[in-house]
Amino acid sequence: MRSSVEEAPDHCAIEFAMEMLGGRWKLAILKQLVSGTHRFGELRRALPGITQRMLTRQLRELEADGLVTRTVYREVPPRVDYTLTEVGHSLDSITELLDTWGRWYRETVRGEALPGPRPPA
Amino acid sequence: MRSSVEEAPDHCAIEFAMEMLGGRWKLAILKQLVSGTHRFGELRRALPGITQRMLTRQLRELEADGLVTRTVYREVPPRVDYTLTEVGHSLDSITELLDTWGRWYRETVRGEALPGPRPPA
DNA sequence: CAGTATCCGGAAAGATACTG
DNA sequence: CAGTATCTTTCCGGATACTG
């Protein structure tokens, strides 16, 4: 019985992490950026349902937290792209695990393989 | 360069996972339960700042999602305890990683070792 | 002890329109 | 293309009081 619950150092760093990464989009955005640099529009298309406003806000918060780098190219059609910083990449394994877990849970625990035709009853 | 962003199967299972595990308390609760069964009051004390209402609600949602088991003992002082299911335990590595990451980020990236006296400037 | 039952404020998130 | 600017809605999370 080594671990009574109250041994938590301050109060579990997960709360801290979730205040930073919680919300609907943050981790999904980071996941997209694991594979490399992407433009605003690419991210937008990769995240069906997100609005321009949300994507902008989330990206700015991620930038403020030092997780992504924002690069503006002053060209004729404006171009901005986003890249994970080293700190941002420190979350790669977590986003990977969460993604895998989410897929596993959805397909195995619940029975929802893919949105679409249901298997006959 | 196999992975352009738009290869996402449906739309990234992370979104799904975060809808289920997001919010301020879910993962912190799961983390507490990794070490084994705990009573309602224990969890309450282990999560400073959480209200009875919140703890109850979050636990019920976790139960509904098949992540925790709720056991009621009909005794004179009522007693209820909570245990991770196998599915719940499938998140152990993720909560562990997130906790470690949160601690690392807070102490290394930002300079906040522990709430308390600041080191001299 | 382990909850319910209400009430409530503010942040999160969405819709829509406009711009450098 | 990559944003801003508003407006509106949703609902998460908290405070408080009561109960089997």
PDB file of N, CA and C (backbone and C1' of nucleotides) in Angstrom, chain D:
ATOM      1  P    DC D   1      -6.791  30.536 -51.640  1.00  0.00           P
ATOM      2  O5'  DC D   1      -5.702  31.360 -50.812  1.00  0.00           O
ATOM      3  C5'  DC D   1      -4.333  31.107 -51.036  1.00  0.00           C
ATOM      4  C4'  DC D   1      -3.608  31.795 -49.914  1.00  0.00           C
ATOM      5  C3'  DC D   1      -3.881  31.191 -48.543  1.00  0.00           C
ATOM      6  O3'  DC D   1      -2.639  31.151 -47.849  1.00  0.00           O
ATOM      7  C1'  DC D   1      -4.566  33.478 -48.561  1.00  0.00           C
ATOM      8  P    DA D   2      -2.474  30.372 -46.481  1.00  0.00           P
ATOM      9  O5'  DA D   2      -2.814  31.498 -45.421  1.00  0.00           O
ATOM     10  C5'  DA D   2      -1.946  32.608 -45.295  1.00  0.00           C
ATOM     11  C4'  DA D   2      -2.563  33.635 -44.403  1.00  0.00           C
ATOM     12  C3'  DA D   2      -3.036  33.103 -43.037  1.00  0.00           C
ATOM     13  O3'  DA D   2      -2.594  33.955 -42.005  1.00  0.00           O
ATOM     14  C1'  DA D   2      -4.761  34.304 -44.076  1.00  0.00           C
ATOM     15  P    DG D   3      -2.567  33.444 -40.480  1.00  0.00           P
ATOM     16  O5'  DG D   3      -4.133  33.388 -40.100  1.00  0.00           O
ATOM     17  C5'  DG D   3      -4.644  34.322 -39.195  1.00  0.00           C
ATOM     18  C4'  DG D   3      -4.934  35.624 -39.895  1.00  0.00           C
ATOM     19  C3'  DG D   3      -5.759  36.583 -39.055  1.00  0.00           C
ATOM     20  O3'  DG D   3      -4.917  37.418 -38.316  1.00  0.00           O
ATOM     21  C1'  DG D   3      -6.518  36.483 -41.353  1.00  0.00           C
ATOM     22  P    DT D   4      -5.215  37.856 -36.886  1.00  0.00           P
ATOM     23  O5'  DT D   4      -5.935  39.277 -37.029  1.00  0.00           O
ATOM     24  C5'  DT D   4      -7.099  39.336 -37.721  1.00  0.00           C
ATOM     25  C4'  DT D   4      -7.689  40.723 -37.751  1.00  0.00           C
ATOM     26  C3'  DT D   4      -8.399  41.146 -36.461  1.00  0.00           C
ATOM     27  O3'  DT D   4      -8.563  42.550 -36.458  1.00  0.00           O
ATOM     28  C1'  DT D   4      -9.980  40.450 -38.088  1.00  0.00           C
ATOM     29  P    DA D   5      -9.114  43.259 -35.124  1.00  0.00           P
ATOM     30  O5'  DA D   5     -10.599  43.732 -35.464  1.00  0.00           O
ATOM     31  C5'  DA D   5     -11.169  43.516 -36.745  1.00  0.00           C
ATOM     32  C4'  DA D   5     -12.675  43.803 -36.688  1.00  0.00           C
ATOM     33  C3'  DA D   5     -13.225  44.023 -35.272  1.00  0.00           C
ATOM     34  O3'  DA D   5     -14.334  44.916 -35.343  1.00  0.00           O
ATOM     35  C1'  DA D   5     -14.172  42.062 -36.192  1.00  0.00           C
ATOM     36  P    DT D   6     -14.741  45.705 -33.989  1.00  0.00           P
ATOM     37  O5'  DT D   6     -16.202  45.134 -33.677  1.00  0.00           O
ATOM     38  C5'  DT D   6     -16.427  43.753 -33.723  1.00  0.00           C
ATOM     39  C4'  DT D   6     -17.863  43.452 -34.135  1.00  0.00           C
ATOM     40  C3'  DT D   6     -18.797  43.301 -32.944  1.00  0.00           C
ATOM     41  O3'  DT D   6     -20.081  43.828 -33.275  1.00  0.00           O
ATOM     42  C1'  DT D   6     -18.632  41.238 -34.126  1.00  0.00           C
ATOM     43  P    DC D   7     -21.146  44.046 -32.084  1.00  0.00           P
ATOM     44  O5'  DC D   7     -22.022  42.711 -32.207  1.00  0.00           O
ATOM     45  C5'  DC D   7     -22.456  42.276 -33.499  1.00  0.00           C
ATOM     46  C4'  DC D   7     -23.119  40.905 -33.385  1.00  0.00           C
ATOM     47  C3'  DC D   7     -23.866  40.696 -32.054  1.00  0.00           C
ATOM     48  O3'  DC D   7     -25.188  40.219 -32.323  1.00  0.00           O
ATOM     49  C1'  DC D   7     -22.367  38.906 -32.455  1.00  0.00           C
ATOM     50  P    DT D   8     -26.153  39.935 -31.072  1.00  0.00           P
ATOM     51  O5'  DT D   8     -26.095  38.355 -30.980  1.00  0.00           O
ATOM     52  C5'  DT D   8     -26.103  37.570 -32.178  1.00  0.00           C
ATOM     53  C4'  DT D   8     -26.020  36.096 -31.821  1.00  0.00           C
ATOM     54  C3'  DT D   8     -26.777  35.702 -30.540  1.00  0.00           C
ATOM     55  O3'  DT D   8     -27.605  34.587 -30.812  1.00  0.00           O
ATOM     56  C1'  DT D   8     -24.538  34.922 -30.449  1.00  0.00           C
ATOM     57  P    DT D   9     -28.501  33.940 -29.685  1.00  0.00           P
ATOM     58  O5'  DT D   9     -27.762  32.543 -29.456  1.00  0.00           O
ATOM     59  C5'  DT D   9     -27.330  31.775 -30.577  1.00  0.00           C
ATOM     60  C4'  DT D   9     -26.498  30.593 -30.089  1.00  0.00           C
ATOM     61  C3'  DT D   9     -27.132  29.808 -28.929  1.00  0.00           C
ATOM     62  O3'  DT D   9     -27.059  28.426 -29.237  1.00  0.00           O
ATOM     63  C1'  DT D   9     -24.926  30.446 -28.381  1.00  0.00           C
ATOM     64  P    DT D  10     -27.843  27.381 -28.361  1.00  0.00           P
ATOM     65  O5'  DT D  10     -26.693  26.393 -27.866  1.00  0.00           O
ATOM     66  C5'  DT D  10     -25.493  26.229 -28.628  1.00  0.00           C
ATOM     67  C4'  DT D  10     -24.355  25.849 -27.702  1.00  0.00           C
ATOM     68  C3'  DT D  10     -24.772  24.922 -26.548  1.00  0.00           C
ATOM     69  O3'  DT D  10     -23.989  23.754 -26.627  1.00  0.00           O
ATOM     70  C1'  DT D  10     -23.428  26.704 -25.770  1.00  0.00           C
ATOM     71  P    DC D  11     -24.338  22.453 -25.745  1.00  0.00           P
ATOM     72  O5'  DC D  11     -23.320  22.521 -24.533  1.00  0.00           O
ATOM     73  C5'  DC D  11     -21.959  22.990 -24.743  1.00  0.00           C
ATOM     74  C4'  DC D  11     -21.326  23.173 -23.378  1.00  0.00           C
ATOM     75  C3'  DC D  11     -21.983  22.328 -22.284  1.00  0.00           C
ATOM     76  O3'  DC D  11     -21.025  21.979 -21.302  1.00  0.00           O
ATOM     77  C1'  DC D  11     -22.087  24.533 -21.664  1.00  0.00           C
ATOM     78  P    DC D  12     -20.270  20.518 -21.360  1.00  0.00           P
ATOM     79  O5'  DC D  12     -18.839  20.793 -20.706  1.00  0.00           O
ATOM     80  C5'  DC D  12     -17.924  21.686 -21.341  1.00  0.00           C
ATOM     81  C4'  DC D  12     -17.293  22.590 -20.306  1.00  0.00           C
ATOM     82  C3'  DC D  12     -16.922  21.881 -19.011  1.00  0.00           C
ATOM     83  O3'  DC D  12     -15.576  22.231 -18.692  1.00  0.00           O
ATOM     84  C1'  DC D  12     -18.256  23.787 -18.528  1.00  0.00           C
ATOM     85  P    DG D  13     -14.776  21.356 -17.620  1.00  0.00           P
ATOM     86  O5'  DG D  13     -14.987  22.203 -16.296  1.00  0.00           O
ATOM     87  C5'  DG D  13     -14.596  23.558 -16.285  1.00  0.00           C
ATOM     88  C4'  DG D  13     -15.219  24.263 -15.121  1.00  0.00           C
ATOM     89  C3'  DG D  13     -15.097  23.523 -13.779  1.00  0.00           C
ATOM     90  O3'  DG D  13     -14.348  24.333 -12.901  1.00  0.00           O
ATOM     91  C1'  DG D  13     -17.266  24.419 -14.082  1.00  0.00           C
ATOM     92  P    DG D  14     -14.054  23.939 -11.409  1.00  0.00           P
ATOM     93  O5'  DG D  14     -15.033  24.904 -10.598  1.00  0.00           O
ATOM     94  C5'  DG D  14     -14.909  26.315 -10.786  1.00  0.00           C
ATOM     95  C4'  DG D  14     -15.984  27.038 -10.009  1.00  0.00           C
ATOM     96  C3'  DG D  14     -16.093  26.622  -8.541  1.00  0.00           C
ATOM     97  O3'  DG D  14     -15.973  27.779  -7.715  1.00  0.00           O
ATOM     98  C1'  DG D  14     -18.230  26.592  -9.592  1.00  0.00           C
ATOM     99  P    DA D  15     -16.023  27.583  -6.126  1.00  0.00           P
ATOM    100  O5'  DA D  15     -17.486  28.068  -5.725  1.00  0.00           O
ATOM    101  C5'  DA D  15     -18.018  29.279  -6.283  1.00  0.00           C
ATOM    102  C4'  DA D  15     -19.331  29.618  -5.586  1.00  0.00           C
ATOM    103  C3'  DA D  15     -19.376  29.217  -4.111  1.00  0.00           C
ATOM    104  O3'  DA D  15     -20.000  30.242  -3.335  1.00  0.00           O
ATOM    105  C1'  DA D  15     -21.089  28.074  -5.308  1.00  0.00           C
ATOM    106  P    DT D  16     -20.047  30.080  -1.756  1.00  0.00           P
ATOM    107  O5'  DT D  16     -21.470  29.423  -1.496  1.00  0.00           O
ATOM    108  C5'  DT D  16     -22.615  29.928  -2.191  1.00  0.00           C
ATOM    109  C4'  DT D  16     -23.804  29.018  -1.954  1.00  0.00           C
ATOM    110  C3'  DT D  16     -23.888  28.421  -0.538  1.00  0.00           C
ATOM    111  O3'  DT D  16     -25.064  28.906   0.108  1.00  0.00           O
ATOM    112  C1'  DT D  16     -24.390  26.812  -2.208  1.00  0.00           C
ATOM    113  P    DA D  17     -25.334  28.490   1.658  1.00  0.00           P
ATOM    114  O5'  DA D  17     -26.505  27.427   1.486  1.00  0.00           O
ATOM    115  C5'  DA D  17     -27.585  27.691   0.577  1.00  0.00           C
ATOM    116  C4'  DA D  17     -28.459  26.446   0.442  1.00  0.00           C
ATOM    117  C3'  DA D  17     -28.696  25.713   1.769  1.00  0.00           C
ATOM    118  O3'  DA D  17     -30.079  25.390   1.904  1.00  0.00           O
ATOM    119  C1'  DA D  17     -27.854  24.220   0.156  1.00  0.00           C
ATOM    120  P    DC D  18     -30.601  24.672   3.254  1.00  0.00           P
ATOM    121  O5'  DC D  18     -30.944  23.201   2.743  1.00  0.00           O
ATOM    122  C5'  DC D  18     -31.784  23.020   1.588  1.00  0.00           C
ATOM    123  C4'  DC D  18     -31.756  21.562   1.140  1.00  0.00           C
ATOM    124  C3'  DC D  18     -32.045  20.547   2.254  1.00  0.00           C
ATOM    125  O3'  DC D  18     -33.009  19.615   1.800  1.00  0.00           O
ATOM    126  C1'  DC D  18     -30.052  19.975   1.115  1.00  0.00           C
ATOM    127  P    DT D  19     -33.552  18.435   2.778  1.00  0.00           P
ATOM    128  O5'  DT D  19     -32.778  17.139   2.272  1.00  0.00           O
ATOM    129  C5'  DT D  19     -33.066  16.557   0.999  1.00  0.00           C
ATOM    130  C4'  DT D  19     -32.419  15.168   0.900  1.00  0.00           C
ATOM    131  C3'  DT D  19     -32.737  14.236   2.075  1.00  0.00           C
ATOM    132  O3'  DT D  19     -32.919  12.922   1.564  1.00  0.00           O
ATOM    133  C1'  DT D  19     -30.423  14.412   1.813  1.00  0.00           C
ATOM    134  P    DG D  20     -34.101  11.982   2.092  1.00  0.00           P
ATOM    135  O5'  DG D  20     -33.629  10.529   1.648  1.00  0.00           O
ATOM    136  C5'  DG D  20     -32.853  10.337   0.457  1.00  0.00           C
ATOM    137  C4'  DG D  20     -31.972   9.104   0.622  1.00  0.00           C
ATOM    138  C3'  DG D  20     -32.470   8.084   1.643  1.00  0.00           C
ATOM    139  O3'  DG D  20     -32.028   6.789   1.248  1.00  0.00           O
ATOM    140  C1'  DG D  20     -30.412   8.975   2.370  1.00  0.00           C
TER     141       DG D  20
END
